[in-house]
mmCIF file with all atom_site columns, C-alpha atoms in Angstrom:
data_model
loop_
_atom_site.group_PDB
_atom_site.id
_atom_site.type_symbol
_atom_site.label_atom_id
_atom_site.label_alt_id
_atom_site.label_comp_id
_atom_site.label_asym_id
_atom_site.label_entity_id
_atom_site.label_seq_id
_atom_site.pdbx_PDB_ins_code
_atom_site.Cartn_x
_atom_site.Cartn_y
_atom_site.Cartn_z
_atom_site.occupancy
_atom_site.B_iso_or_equiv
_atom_site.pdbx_formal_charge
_atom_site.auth_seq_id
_atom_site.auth_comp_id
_atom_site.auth_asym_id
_atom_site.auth_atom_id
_atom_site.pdbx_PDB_model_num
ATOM 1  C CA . UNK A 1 1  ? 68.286 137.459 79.208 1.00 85.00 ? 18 UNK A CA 1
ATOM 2  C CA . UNK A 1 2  ? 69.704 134.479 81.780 1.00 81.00 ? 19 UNK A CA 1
ATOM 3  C CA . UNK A 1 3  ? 69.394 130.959 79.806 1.00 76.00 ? 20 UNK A CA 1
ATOM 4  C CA . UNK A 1 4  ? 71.326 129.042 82.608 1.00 82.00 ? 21 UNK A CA 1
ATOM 5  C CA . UNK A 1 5  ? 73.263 128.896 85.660 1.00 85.00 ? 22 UNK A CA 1
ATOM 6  C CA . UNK A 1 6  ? 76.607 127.715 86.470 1.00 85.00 ? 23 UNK A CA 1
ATOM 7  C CA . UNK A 1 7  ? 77.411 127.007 90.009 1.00 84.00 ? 24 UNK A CA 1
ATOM 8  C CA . UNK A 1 8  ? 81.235 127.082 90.328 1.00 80.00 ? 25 UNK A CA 1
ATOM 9  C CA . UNK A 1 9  ? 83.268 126.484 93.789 1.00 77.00 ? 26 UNK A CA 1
ATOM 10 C CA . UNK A 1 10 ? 86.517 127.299 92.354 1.00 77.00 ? 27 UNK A CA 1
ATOM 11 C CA . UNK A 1 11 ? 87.988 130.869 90.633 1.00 80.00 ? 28 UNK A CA 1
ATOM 12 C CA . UNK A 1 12 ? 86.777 130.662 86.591 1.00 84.00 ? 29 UNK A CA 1
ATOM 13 C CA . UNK A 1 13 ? 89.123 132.267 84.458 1.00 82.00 ? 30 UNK A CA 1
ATOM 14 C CA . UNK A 1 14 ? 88.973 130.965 80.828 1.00 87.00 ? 31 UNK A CA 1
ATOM 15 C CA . UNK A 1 15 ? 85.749 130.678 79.399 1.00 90.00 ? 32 UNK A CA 1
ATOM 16 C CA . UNK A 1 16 ? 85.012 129.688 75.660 1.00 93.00 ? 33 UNK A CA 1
ATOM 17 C CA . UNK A 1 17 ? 81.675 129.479 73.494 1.00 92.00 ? 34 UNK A CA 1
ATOM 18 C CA . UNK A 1 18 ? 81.690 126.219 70.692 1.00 92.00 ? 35 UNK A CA 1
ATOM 19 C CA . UNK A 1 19 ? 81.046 128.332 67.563 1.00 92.00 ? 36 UNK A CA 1
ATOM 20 C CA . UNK A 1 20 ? 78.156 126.083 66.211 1.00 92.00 ? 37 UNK A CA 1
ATOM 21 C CA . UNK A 1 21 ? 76.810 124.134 69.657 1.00 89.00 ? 38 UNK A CA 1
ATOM 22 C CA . UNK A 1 22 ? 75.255 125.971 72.542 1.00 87.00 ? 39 UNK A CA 1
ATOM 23 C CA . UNK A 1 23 ? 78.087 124.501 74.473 1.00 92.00 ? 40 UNK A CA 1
ATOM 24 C CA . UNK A 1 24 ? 80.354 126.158 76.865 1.00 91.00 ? 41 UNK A CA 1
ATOM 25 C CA . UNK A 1 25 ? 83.984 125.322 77.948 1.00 92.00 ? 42 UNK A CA 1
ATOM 26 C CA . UNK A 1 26 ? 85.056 126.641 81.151 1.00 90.00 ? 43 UNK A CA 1
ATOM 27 C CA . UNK A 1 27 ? 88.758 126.224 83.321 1.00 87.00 ? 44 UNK A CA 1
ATOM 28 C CA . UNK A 1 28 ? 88.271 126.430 86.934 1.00 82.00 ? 45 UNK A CA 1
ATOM 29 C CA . UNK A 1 29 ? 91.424 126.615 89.277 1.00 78.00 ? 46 UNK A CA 1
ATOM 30 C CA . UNK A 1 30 ? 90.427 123.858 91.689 1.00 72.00 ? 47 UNK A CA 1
ATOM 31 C CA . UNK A 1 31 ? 92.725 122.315 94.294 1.00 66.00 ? 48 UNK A CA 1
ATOM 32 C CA . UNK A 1 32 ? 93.763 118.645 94.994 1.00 63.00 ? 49 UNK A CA 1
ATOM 33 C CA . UNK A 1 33 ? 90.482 117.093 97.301 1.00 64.00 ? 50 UNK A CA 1
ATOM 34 C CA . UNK A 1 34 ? 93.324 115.667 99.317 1.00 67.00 ? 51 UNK A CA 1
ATOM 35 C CA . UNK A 1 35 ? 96.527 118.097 99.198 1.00 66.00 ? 52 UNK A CA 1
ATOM 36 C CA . UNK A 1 36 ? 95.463 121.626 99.238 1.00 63.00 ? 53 UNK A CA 1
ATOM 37 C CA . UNK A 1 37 ? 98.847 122.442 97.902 1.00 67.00 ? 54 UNK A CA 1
ATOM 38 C CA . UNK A 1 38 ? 98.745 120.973 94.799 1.00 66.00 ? 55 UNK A CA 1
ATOM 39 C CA . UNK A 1 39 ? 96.783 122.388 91.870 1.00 67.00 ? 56 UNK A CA 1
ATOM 40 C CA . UNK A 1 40 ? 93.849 120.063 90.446 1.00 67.00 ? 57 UNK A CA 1
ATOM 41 C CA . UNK A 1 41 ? 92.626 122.770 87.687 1.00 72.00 ? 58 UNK A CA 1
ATOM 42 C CA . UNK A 1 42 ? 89.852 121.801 85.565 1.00 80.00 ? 59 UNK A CA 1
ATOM 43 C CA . UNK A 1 43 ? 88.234 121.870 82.446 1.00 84.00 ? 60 UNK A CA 1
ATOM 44 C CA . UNK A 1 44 ? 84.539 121.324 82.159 1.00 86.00 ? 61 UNK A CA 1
ATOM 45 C CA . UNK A 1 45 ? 81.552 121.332 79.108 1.00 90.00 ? 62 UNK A CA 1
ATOM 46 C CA . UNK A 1 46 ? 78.117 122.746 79.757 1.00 91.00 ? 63 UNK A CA 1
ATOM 47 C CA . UNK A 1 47 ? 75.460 122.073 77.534 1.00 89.00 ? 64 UNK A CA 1
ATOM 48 C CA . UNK A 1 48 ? 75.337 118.637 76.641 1.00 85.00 ? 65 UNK A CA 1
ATOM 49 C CA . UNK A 1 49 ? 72.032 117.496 76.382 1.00 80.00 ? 66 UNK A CA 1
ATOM 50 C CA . UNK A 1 50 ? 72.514 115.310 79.741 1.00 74.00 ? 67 UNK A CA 1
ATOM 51 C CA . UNK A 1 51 ? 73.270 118.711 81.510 1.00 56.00 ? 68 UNK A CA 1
ATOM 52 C CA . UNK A 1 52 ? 71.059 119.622 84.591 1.00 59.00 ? 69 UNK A CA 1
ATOM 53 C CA . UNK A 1 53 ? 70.164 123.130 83.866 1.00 51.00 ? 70 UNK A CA 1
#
């Protein structure tokens, strides 16, 4: 059963559930906006209650 979505425009390769929050941690392995070169990884929360889903 699919609960949500996640659009992602980067490679996700650490993902972790909150053990008492429907709340999801991902890392994505984004580059810089304006140097491709550099690495700009992020982390980002879905499920707070301000969430688009």
């Amino acid at each position: 059963e699919k609960v949500a979505e996640i659009t992602c425009e980067a490679p996700t390769f650490t993902v972790a559930w909150h053990p008492r929050r429907p709340l999801l941690a991902y890392a994505c392995d984004d580059r810089d906006t304006y140097d491709r070169n550099r690495d700009a990884g992020t982390v980002k929360v879905f499920g707070f209650p301000s969430d688009n889903s």
